[in-house]
Amino acid sequence: MWMSGATAGPDYTELETVTTNYRMAAEDLGLPDDLRTVLAQPYREVTAQVPVRMDGGGLRVFTAYRVQHSGALGPFKGGLRFHPMVDLDEVRALAAAMTWKTALVDLPFGGGKGGVTLVRRDHSDAELQRASRGVMRALQKVLGPQRDIMAPDMGTGPAEMAWLMDEYARLVGHAPAIVTGKPEALGGTCGRVEATGLGVAITAREAAREMGLDVAGARVVVQGFGNVGSHAAEFLADLGARVVAVSDVDGGVYHPEGLDLPELLRRCRAGITGHHGMDVERITNEEMLALPCEILVPAAVGGVLHAGNADRVRARLIVEGANTPTTPGADVVFAERGVTVVPDILANAGGVIVSYFEWVQNLQNVRWTRRKVDDELRERLTRAFGIIHRRSLHDSVSLRDAAHRVAVERVAAALRLRGFDLF
Ligand code: GLU
């Protein structure tokens, strides 16, 4: 799905972007043809009908997708998205990205993704609850705490996870590890809501250090002020960065000296729209990407940085809070111009890492402290960044190429050891 209002369309779809990144790694690694073919497509795709009774009495039929890309390293893992533009190709792309993401940060999971074509703000909580329960009923046979574990993604959060968990309990029996990202009162972990944003800030700091860029005082632009973008902005500000612009689907606000972030967060979390009384300049999402800054965090939808606009980006460092925000066409431009990109499969992996912590806690019936969650998250991300950074220096390639090489290598090794060739 693409940002509305973009001046030129992206040069690659999300599926083409993910596939191209995989193919380049497979090629560079000299992966044999049979392995390459297995990993080029999803293991299983489910498209299901979800009939939902509306509050007014009428019936709407939604389409739910669940794509399980690779289970070589463990149960499939990945979010469930509620978004009007969701289609099977997008879910295929995001499922494959989850395979590489979980492998890269060394989690015992494969990759999966789900999506429902649904406009969240058009529905009441009761309708969203019925839709979530319908999704669980439709997909239950391919899910399970040791088979496929869903989690929040765009348009879903702890409430949906609670309903999914409850519906699974009714169908199969109580098993909190069936989904992650649950409310803490239902076995969710502390730190999950903030995890992706915190991961963005951690990887931004690691990359900045390698570039000799000081995060303290750096100007940051955050495109997308949802769960990922708002927390990333907050954690980067904690590191001393100056957040000069943020945006949501309706456009952005800019202040060259730095925004009043606490006030923006307060309004956003209170559901207040508009920026009445604030000293800010209104800008479009496309203008945001071209603002003078050191760090750009695309944290909204896919395909926002493409061959048609990459030239206008003035940041030195791009940290991908969103999934697939950068097309391979834009990557070429960034490589030529010496712009460092921390790829999505590392930069936004904080969410699935803490999901893994939640799954472990559920299986062991224990609770971790916030300090343990944050420390373990920091340690895993820092270690993964180090491995990728060293690989990028060794192979003289971008962080994205290095990340894909490491991830594809690990998944391919697991498939080989499992004896995939004699299936
Ligand atoms: N939806 C998130 C992602 O794209 C999190 C997935 C999870 O926690 O399983 O990484």
CSV table of C-alpha atoms and ligand atoms in Angstrom, one decimal:
chain,number,residue,atom,x,y,z
A,1,MET,CA,0.0,0.0,0.0
A,2,TRP,CA,1.3,3.4,-0.8
A,3,MET,CA,1.0,6.9,0.7
A,4,SER,CA,-1.7,9.0,-0.8
A,5,GLY,CA,-0.5,12.3,-2.1
A,6,ALA,CA,2.9,11.0,-3.3
A,7,THR,CA,4.0,13.0,-6.3
A,8,ALA,CA,5.3,9.9,-8.2
A,9,GLY,CA,4.3,6.3,-7.6
A,10,PRO,CA,6.8,3.8,-6.2
A,11,ASP,CA,8.8,1.8,-8.7
A,12,TYR,CA,8.3,-1.5,-6.9
A,13,THR,CA,5.4,-3.0,-5.1
A,14,GLU,CA,6.0,-4.3,-1.6
A,15,LEU,CA,6.1,-7.9,-2.9
A,16,GLU,CA,8.6,-6.9,-5.6
A,17,THR,CA,10.7,-5.1,-3.0
A,18,VAL,CA,10.9,-8.1,-0.6
A,19,THR,CA,11.4,-10.5,-3.4
A,20,THR,CA,14.2,-8.5,-4.9
A,21,ASN,CA,16.0,-8.2,-1.6
A,22,TYR,CA,15.8,-11.9,-1.1
A,23,ARG,CA,16.9,-12.8,-4.7
A,24,MET,CA,19.9,-10.6,-4.5
A,25,ALA,CA,21.0,-12.3,-1.2
A,26,ALA,CA,20.3,-15.7,-2.7
A,27,GLU,CA,22.3,-14.9,-5.7
A,28,ASP,CA,25.3,-13.4,-3.8
A,29,LEU,CA,25.3,-16.4,-1.5
A,30,GLY,CA,25.2,-18.8,-4.4
A,31,LEU,CA,22.2,-20.6,-2.9
A,32,PRO,CA,21.5,-23.8,-4.9
A,33,ASP,CA,18.4,-23.7,-7.1
A,34,ASP,CA,16.3,-26.1,-5.1
A,35,LEU,CA,16.7,-24.2,-1.9
A,36,ARG,CA,16.2,-20.9,-3.7
A,37,THR,CA,12.9,-22.1,-5.1
A,38,VAL,CA,11.6,-23.3,-1.7
A,39,LEU,CA,12.4,-19.9,-0.1
A,40,ALA,CA,11.1,-17.9,-3.0
A,41,GLN,CA,7.4,-18.7,-2.1
A,42,PRO,CA,5.3,-19.1,0.9
A,43,TYR,CA,4.7,-22.5,2.5
A,44,ARG,CA,1.0,-21.9,3.0
A,45,GLU,CA,-1.6,-19.3,2.2
A,46,VAL,CA,-5.0,-19.1,3.6
A,47,THR,CA,-7.8,-16.8,2.3
A,48,ALA,CA,-10.9,-17.0,4.4
A,49,GLN,CA,-14.3,-15.5,4.5
A,50,VAL,CA,-15.2,-13.6,7.8
A,51,PRO,CA,-18.9,-12.7,8.0
A,52,VAL,CA,-19.5,-10.1,10.7
A,53,ARG,CA,-22.8,-8.9,12.1
A,54,MET,CA,-22.8,-5.1,12.1
A,55,ASP,CA,-24.3,-3.1,15.0
A,56,GLY,CA,-27.2,-2.0,12.8
A,57,GLY,CA,-28.2,-5.6,12.1
A,58,GLY,CA,-26.7,-5.9,8.6
A,59,LEU,CA,-24.0,-8.4,7.6
A,60,ARG,CA,-20.6,-7.6,6.2
A,61,VAL,CA,-18.3,-10.2,4.8
A,62,PHE,CA,-14.6,-9.5,5.2
A,63,THR,CA,-11.6,-11.3,3.7
A,64,ALA,CA,-8.9,-12.5,6.0
A,65,TYR,CA,-5.5,-13.7,4.8
A,66,ARG,CA,-2.8,-15.6,6.7
A,67,VAL,CA,0.4,-16.4,4.8
A,68,GLN,CA,3.0,-18.7,6.4
A,69,HIS,CA,6.3,-18.1,4.6
A,70,SER,CA,8.8,-20.4,6.2
A,71,GLY,CA,8.8,-22.5,9.3
A,72,ALA,CA,12.3,-23.7,9.0
A,73,LEU,CA,13.4,-22.1,12.3
A,74,GLY,CA,10.2,-22.6,14.3
A,75,PRO,CA,6.5,-21.8,14.5
A,76,PHE,CA,5.4,-19.0,12.1
A,77,LYS,CA,5.3,-15.6,13.8
A,78,GLY,CA,4.0,-12.3,12.7
A,79,GLY,CA,1.3,-9.7,13.0
A,80,LEU,CA,-2.3,-9.4,11.9
A,81,ARG,CA,-3.1,-6.2,10.1
A,82,PHE,CA,-6.5,-4.4,9.7
A,83,HIS,CA,-6.2,-2.0,6.8
A,84,PRO,CA,-8.3,-1.0,3.9
A,85,MET,CA,-5.6,-1.7,1.3
A,86,VAL,CA,-4.5,-5.1,2.5
A,87,ASP,CA,-4.3,-7.7,-0.3
A,88,LEU,CA,-2.8,-11.2,-0.6
A,89,ASP,CA,0.4,-9.9,-2.3
A,90,GLU,CA,1.1,-7.4,0.5
A,91,VAL,CA,0.6,-10.2,3.1
A,92,ARG,CA,2.9,-12.4,1.1
A,93,ALA,CA,5.6,-9.7,1.1
A,94,LEU,CA,5.2,-9.1,4.9
A,95,ALA,CA,5.2,-12.8,5.7
A,96,ALA,CA,8.5,-13.3,3.9
A,97,ALA,CA,10.0,-10.2,5.6
A,98,MET,CA,9.1,-11.8,9.0
A,99,THR,CA,11.1,-15.0,8.0
A,100,TRP,CA,14.2,-12.8,7.5
A,101,LYS,CA,13.5,-10.6,10.5
A,102,THR,CA,13.1,-13.5,13.0
A,103,ALA,CA,16.2,-15.3,11.6
A,104,LEU,CA,18.2,-12.1,11.7
A,105,VAL,CA,17.6,-11.4,15.4
A,106,ASP,CA,18.0,-15.1,16.2
A,107,LEU,CA,14.5,-16.0,17.4
A,108,PRO,CA,13.3,-19.6,17.2
A,109,PHE,CA,10.5,-18.6,14.8
A,110,GLY,CA,9.6,-18.7,11.1
A,111,GLY,CA,7.7,-15.9,9.3
A,112,GLY,CA,4.0,-15.3,8.8
A,113,LYS,CA,1.6,-12.4,8.4
A,114,GLY,CA,-2.1,-11.9,8.4
A,115,GLY,CA,-4.4,-9.2,7.1
A,116,VAL,CA,-8.0,-8.2,6.9
A,117,THR,CA,-9.3,-5.7,4.4
A,118,LEU,CA,-11.1,-3.4,6.9
A,119,VAL,CA,-11.3,0.3,7.6
A,120,ARG,CA,-10.8,0.3,11.4
A,121,ARG,CA,-12.3,3.7,12.1
A,122,ASP,CA,-15.5,2.8,10.4
A,123,HIS,CA,-16.3,0.2,13.1
A,124,SER,CA,-17.4,0.1,16.7
A,125,ASP,CA,-15.5,-1.8,19.3
A,126,ALA,CA,-18.2,-4.4,19.2
A,127,GLU,CA,-17.8,-4.9,15.5
A,128,LEU,CA,-14.0,-5.1,15.8
A,129,GLN,CA,-14.5,-7.7,18.5
A,130,ARG,CA,-16.8,-9.8,16.3
A,131,ALA,CA,-14.4,-9.4,13.4
A,132,SER,CA,-11.4,-10.5,15.5
A,133,ARG,CA,-13.3,-13.6,16.8
A,134,GLY,CA,-14.3,-14.4,13.2
A,135,VAL,CA,-10.7,-14.2,12.1
A,136,MET,CA,-9.7,-16.7,14.8
A,137,ARG,CA,-12.6,-19.1,13.9
A,138,ALA,CA,-11.6,-18.9,10.2
A,139,LEU,CA,-7.9,-19.4,10.8
A,140,GLN,CA,-7.7,-21.5,13.9
A,141,LYS,CA,-6.8,-24.8,12.2
A,142,VAL,CA,-3.5,-23.3,10.9
A,143,LEU,CA,-2.6,-21.5,14.2
A,144,GLY,CA,-1.3,-22.7,17.6
A,145,PRO,CA,1.3,-21.8,20.2
A,146,GLN,CA,3.7,-24.2,18.5
A,147,ARG,CA,2.4,-23.6,14.9
A,148,ASP,CA,1.7,-20.0,14.2
A,149,ILE,CA,1.5,-17.1,16.7
A,150,MET,CA,-0.2,-13.8,15.6
A,151,ALA,CA,0.5,-10.3,17.1
A,152,PRO,CA,-0.4,-6.7,16.6
A,153,ASP,CA,0.4,-4.9,13.4
A,154,MET,CA,-1.1,-1.8,11.6
A,155,GLY,CA,-4.7,-1.3,12.8
A,156,THR,CA,-4.6,-3.9,15.6
A,157,GLY,CA,-3.4,-3.8,19.2
A,158,PRO,CA,-3.8,-5.4,22.6
A,159,ALA,CA,-7.7,-5.3,22.5
A,160,GLU,CA,-7.8,-7.4,19.3
A,161,MET,CA,-5.2,-9.8,20.7
A,162,ALA,CA,-7.3,-10.3,23.8
A,163,TRP,CA,-10.4,-11.2,21.7
A,164,LEU,CA,-8.3,-13.6,19.5
A,165,MET,CA,-6.9,-15.3,22.6
A,166,ASP,CA,-10.4,-15.6,24.1
A,167,GLU,CA,-11.8,-17.1,21.0
A,168,TYR,CA,-9.0,-19.6,20.8
A,169,ALA,CA,-9.7,-20.5,24.4
A,170,ARG,CA,-13.3,-21.2,23.6
A,171,LEU,CA,-12.4,-23.3,20.6
A,172,VAL,CA,-9.4,-25.2,21.8
A,173,GLY,CA,-8.7,-24.4,25.5
A,174,HIS,CA,-6.8,-21.7,27.4
A,175,ALA,CA,-3.4,-21.1,25.8
A,176,PRO,CA,-2.1,-17.5,26.2
A,177,ALA,CA,0.9,-18.2,24.0
A,178,ILE,CA,-1.5,-18.4,20.9
A,179,VAL,CA,-1.0,-14.6,20.4
A,180,THR,CA,1.5,-12.0,21.6
A,181,GLY,CA,0.9,-8.3,22.2
A,182,LYS,CA,-1.9,-9.1,24.7
A,183,PRO,CA,-2.9,-6.7,27.5
A,184,GLU,CA,-0.7,-7.2,30.5
A,185,ALA,CA,-3.7,-8.3,32.6
A,186,LEU,CA,-4.1,-11.3,30.2
A,187,GLY,CA,-0.5,-12.5,30.1
A,188,GLY,CA,0.9,-9.8,27.9
A,189,THR,CA,4.4,-8.6,28.7
A,190,CYS,CA,5.4,-5.2,29.9
A,191,GLY,CA,7.3,-3.3,27.3
A,192,ARG,CA,5.6,-4.8,24.2
A,193,VAL,CA,3.7,-1.7,23.2
A,194,GLU,CA,6.9,0.5,23.3
A,195,ALA,CA,9.2,-2.3,22.0
A,196,THR,CA,9.3,-1.5,18.2
A,197,GLY,CA,9.8,2.3,18.9
A,198,LEU,CA,12.5,1.5,21.4
A,199,GLY,CA,14.2,-0.8,18.9
A,200,VAL,CA,14.2,2.0,16.3
A,201,ALA,CA,16.0,4.3,18.8
A,202,ILE,CA,18.5,1.6,19.8
A,203,THR,CA,19.5,0.7,16.2
A,204,ALA,CA,19.5,4.4,15.2
A,205,ARG,CA,22.0,5.0,18.0
A,206,GLU,CA,24.2,2.1,17.0
A,207,ALA,CA,24.2,3.2,13.3
A,208,ALA,CA,24.9,6.8,14.2
A,209,ARG,CA,27.8,5.8,16.4
A,210,GLU,CA,29.4,4.0,13.4
A,211,MET,CA,28.9,7.0,11.2
A,212,GLY,CA,30.4,9.4,13.7
A,213,LEU,CA,27.0,11.1,14.1
A,214,ASP,CA,25.9,12.3,17.5
A,215,VAL,CA,22.2,11.5,18.2
A,216,ALA,CA,22.2,14.2,20.9
A,217,GLY,CA,21.3,17.3,19.0
A,218,ALA,CA,20.6,15.5,15.7
A,219,ARG,CA,17.5,16.6,13.8
A,220,VAL,CA,14.9,13.8,13.4
A,221,VAL,CA,11.9,13.5,11.1
A,222,VAL,CA,9.4,10.8,11.9
A,223,GLN,CA,6.9,9.9,9.2
A,224,GLY,CA,3.9,8.2,10.8
A,225,PHE,CA,2.9,8.9,14.3
A,226,GLY,CA,1.2,5.6,15.2
A,227,ASN,CA,2.5,3.2,17.8
A,228,VAL,CA,5.9,2.8,16.2
A,229,GLY,CA,6.6,6.4,15.2
A,230,SER,CA,5.4,8.0,18.4
A,231,HIS,CA,7.5,5.8,20.6
A,232,ALA,CA,10.5,6.0,18.3
A,233,ALA,CA,10.2,9.9,18.5
A,234,GLU,CA,10.0,9.7,22.3
A,235,PHE,CA,13.0,7.4,22.8
A,236,LEU,CA,15.1,9.4,20.3
A,237,ALA,CA,14.2,12.6,22.2
A,238,ASP,CA,15.3,10.8,25.4
A,239,LEU,CA,18.7,10.3,23.7
A,240,GLY,CA,18.8,14.1,23.1
A,241,ALA,CA,17.7,14.2,19.5
A,242,ARG,CA,15.6,17.2,18.3
A,243,VAL,CA,12.4,15.9,16.7
A,244,VAL,CA,11.6,18.6,14.1
A,245,ALA,CA,8.7,17.0,12.2
A,246,VAL,CA,6.2,14.2,12.6
A,247,SER,CA,3.2,13.2,10.5
A,248,ASP,CA,0.2,11.0,10.2
A,249,VAL,CA,-2.1,10.1,7.3
A,250,ASP,CA,-3.5,13.6,7.2
A,251,GLY,CA,-0.1,15.4,6.9
A,252,GLY,CA,2.6,16.6,9.1
A,253,VAL,CA,3.8,19.4,11.4
A,254,TYR,CA,7.3,21.0,11.3
A,255,HIS,CA,9.3,23.2,13.5
A,256,PRO,CA,13.0,23.7,12.5
A,257,GLU,CA,14.0,24.2,16.2
A,258,GLY,CA,12.2,21.1,17.4
A,259,LEU,CA,8.6,20.3,18.1
A,260,ASP,CA,6.9,20.3,21.5
A,261,LEU,CA,6.9,16.5,21.6
A,262,PRO,CA,5.3,16.0,25.0
A,263,GLU,CA,2.3,18.1,23.9
A,264,LEU,CA,2.0,16.3,20.6
A,265,LEU,CA,2.1,12.9,22.4
A,266,ARG,CA,-0.5,14.1,24.9
A,267,ARG,CA,-2.9,15.2,22.1
A,268,CYS,CA,-2.2,12.0,20.1
A,269,ARG,CA,-2.8,9.7,23.0
A,270,ALA,CA,-5.9,11.6,24.0
A,271,GLY,CA,-7.2,11.2,20.5
A,272,ILE,CA,-7.2,15.0,19.8
A,273,THR,CA,-6.8,15.8,16.1
A,274,GLY,CA,-5.5,19.1,14.8
A,275,HIS,CA,-2.7,21.3,16.2
A,276,HIS,CA,-4.7,24.2,17.4
A,277,GLY,CA,-2.6,26.7,19.3
A,278,MET,CA,0.7,25.0,18.6
A,279,ASP,CA,3.6,26.9,17.0
A,280,VAL,CA,4.1,24.6,14.0
A,281,GLU,CA,4.1,24.7,10.2
A,282,ARG,CA,1.8,22.3,8.4
A,283,ILE,CA,3.5,20.2,5.7
A,284,THR,CA,2.5,17.3,3.4
A,285,ASN,CA,3.9,13.8,3.8
A,286,GLU,CA,5.9,14.2,0.6
A,287,GLU,CA,7.4,17.4,1.9
A,288,MET,CA,8.4,15.7,5.1
A,289,LEU,CA,10.7,13.3,3.3
A,290,ALA,CA,12.7,16.2,1.9
A,291,LEU,CA,13.2,18.2,5.1
A,292,PRO,CA,16.7,19.1,6.3
A,293,CYS,CA,17.5,16.6,9.0
A,294,GLU,CA,20.2,14.1,10.1
A,295,ILE,CA,17.9,11.1,10.8
A,296,LEU,CA,14.7,10.1,8.9
A,297,VAL,CA,12.4,7.5,10.4
A,298,PRO,CA,9.7,6.3,7.9
A,299,ALA,CA,7.3,4.6,10.3
A,300,ALA,CA,4.1,4.5,8.3
A,301,VAL,CA,3.3,2.4,5.2
A,302,GLY,CA,5.4,0.7,2.6
A,303,GLY,CA,7.0,2.1,-0.6
A,304,VAL,CA,7.3,5.8,0.6
A,305,LEU,CA,10.9,6.1,-0.5
A,306,HIS,CA,11.3,5.2,-4.1
A,307,ALA,CA,13.3,6.1,-7.2
A,308,GLY,CA,11.1,9.1,-7.8
A,309,ASN,CA,11.9,10.9,-4.5
A,310,ALA,CA,15.0,9.4,-3.1
A,311,ASP,CA,17.1,12.2,-4.5
A,312,ARG,CA,15.2,14.7,-2.4
A,313,VAL,CA,16.0,13.0,0.9
A,314,ARG,CA,18.4,15.1,2.9
A,315,ALA,CA,18.9,12.8,5.9
A,316,ARG,CA,22.3,11.1,6.4
A,317,LEU,CA,20.7,8.1,8.2
A,318,ILE,CA,17.3,6.4,7.5
A,319,VAL,CA,16.0,4.1,10.2
A,320,GLU,CA,13.1,2.0,8.9
A,321,GLY,CA,10.3,1.8,11.5
A,322,ALA,CA,7.8,0.7,8.9
A,323,ASN,CA,8.0,-2.6,6.9
A,324,THR,CA,9.3,-2.1,3.3
A,325,PRO,CA,9.3,1.7,3.2
A,326,THR,CA,12.2,1.8,0.7
A,327,THR,CA,12.2,0.3,-2.8
A,328,PRO,CA,15.3,-1.2,-4.4
A,329,GLY,CA,15.3,1.8,-6.7
A,330,ALA,CA,15.6,4.2,-3.8
A,331,ASP,CA,18.3,1.9,-2.3
A,332,VAL,CA,20.5,2.4,-5.4
A,333,VAL,CA,20.2,6.2,-5.0
A,334,PHE,CA,21.0,6.1,-1.3
A,335,ALA,CA,24.0,3.9,-1.9
A,336,GLU,CA,25.3,6.4,-4.5
A,337,ARG,CA,24.8,9.3,-2.2
A,338,GLY,CA,26.2,7.6,0.9
A,339,VAL,CA,23.0,7.7,2.9
A,340,THR,CA,23.0,4.9,5.5
A,341,VAL,CA,19.8,2.8,5.8
A,342,VAL,CA,19.1,0.6,8.8
A,343,PRO,CA,16.8,-1.9,7.2
A,344,ASP,CA,13.3,-2.7,8.5
A,345,ILE,CA,14.1,-6.3,9.3
A,346,LEU,CA,16.6,-5.0,11.9
A,347,ALA,CA,15.3,-1.5,12.8
A,348,ASN,CA,11.7,-2.6,13.6
A,349,ALA,CA,12.5,-6.1,15.0
A,350,GLY,CA,12.1,-4.8,18.6
A,351,GLY,CA,8.4,-5.7,18.4
A,352,VAL,CA,8.8,-9.3,17.5
A,353,ILE,CA,11.7,-9.7,19.9
A,354,VAL,CA,9.5,-8.6,22.8
A,355,SER,CA,6.7,-10.8,21.4
A,356,TYR,CA,9.2,-13.7,21.7
A,357,PHE,CA,9.8,-12.7,25.4
A,358,GLU,CA,6.0,-12.7,25.9
A,359,TRP,CA,5.7,-16.2,24.3
A,360,VAL,CA,8.5,-17.5,26.5
A,361,GLN,CA,6.9,-16.0,29.7
A,362,ASN,CA,3.5,-17.5,28.7
A,363,LEU,CA,5.0,-21.0,28.1
A,364,GLN,CA,6.8,-20.9,31.5
A,365,ASN,CA,4.1,-19.1,33.4
A,366,VAL,CA,6.4,-16.4,34.7
A,367,ARG,CA,6.6,-12.6,34.5
A,368,TRP,CA,9.6,-10.6,33.6
A,369,THR,CA,10.3,-7.1,34.9
A,370,ARG,CA,10.4,-4.1,32.6
A,371,ARG,CA,14.1,-3.8,33.2
A,372,LYS,CA,14.7,-7.4,32.1
A,373,VAL,CA,12.6,-6.9,28.9
A,374,ASP,CA,14.4,-3.7,27.9
A,375,ASP,CA,17.9,-5.0,28.8
A,376,GLU,CA,17.4,-8.3,26.8
A,377,LEU,CA,15.9,-6.3,23.9
A,378,ARG,CA,18.9,-3.9,23.9
A,379,GLU,CA,21.3,-6.8,24.0
A,380,ARG,CA,19.7,-8.8,21.2
A,381,LEU,CA,19.4,-5.7,18.9
A,382,THR,CA,22.9,-4.5,19.6
A,383,ARG,CA,24.3,-8.0,18.9
A,384,ALA,CA,22.4,-8.3,15.7
A,385,PHE,CA,23.5,-4.8,14.6
A,386,GLY,CA,27.1,-5.7,15.3
A,387,ILE,CA,26.9,-8.9,13.2
A,388,ILE,CA,25.3,-7.0,10.3
A,389,HIS,CA,27.6,-4.1,10.4
A,390,ARG,CA,30.7,-6.3,10.4
A,391,ARG,CA,29.2,-8.3,7.5
A,392,SER,CA,28.5,-5.1,5.6
A,393,LEU,CA,32.1,-4.0,6.0
A,394,HIS,CA,33.5,-7.4,5.2
A,395,ASP,CA,31.4,-7.9,2.0
A,396,SER,CA,31.4,-4.1,1.1
A,397,VAL,CA,27.6,-4.0,0.8
A,398,SER,CA,24.8,-2.0,2.4
A,399,LEU,CA,23.4,-2.9,5.8
A,400,ARG,CA,20.3,-4.2,4.0
A,401,ASP,CA,22.2,-6.5,1.8
A,402,ALA,CA,24.3,-7.7,4.7
A,403,ALA,CA,21.2,-8.3,6.8
A,404,HIS,CA,19.5,-10.3,4.1
A,405,ARG,CA,22.7,-12.4,3.6
A,406,VAL,CA,22.9,-13.3,7.3
A,407,ALA,CA,19.1,-14.1,7.5
A,408,VAL,CA,18.9,-16.1,4.3
A,409,GLU,CA,22.0,-18.0,5.2
A,410,ARG,CA,20.5,-19.0,8.6
A,411,VAL,CA,17.2,-20.1,7.1
A,412,ALA,CA,18.8,-22.0,4.3
A,413,ALA,CA,21.1,-23.8,6.8
A,414,ALA,CA,18.1,-24.8,8.9
A,415,LEU,CA,16.3,-26.2,5.8
A,416,ARG,CA,19.3,-28.2,4.8
A,417,LEU,CA,19.7,-29.7,8.3
A,418,ARG,CA,16.1,-30.6,8.3
A,419,GLY,CA,16.6,-32.6,5.1
A,420,PHE,CA,14.3,-30.5,3.0
A,421,ASP,CA,15.6,-32.1,-0.2
A,422,LEU,CA,14.1,-35.5,0.6
A,423,PHE,CA,10.6,-34.2,1.4
B,1,GLU,N1,3.8,-6.8,13.4
B,1,GLU,C1,5.1,-6.7,13.9
B,1,GLU,C2,6.2,-6.8,12.8
B,1,GLU,O1,5.9,-6.5,11.7
B,1,GLU,C3,5.4,-7.6,15.1
B,1,GLU,C4,5.2,-9.1,14.8
B,1,GLU,C5,5.2,-9.9,16.1
B,1,GLU,O2,5.3,-9.4,17.2
B,1,GLU,O3,5.0,-11.1,16.0
B,1,GLU,O4,7.3,-7.1,13.1
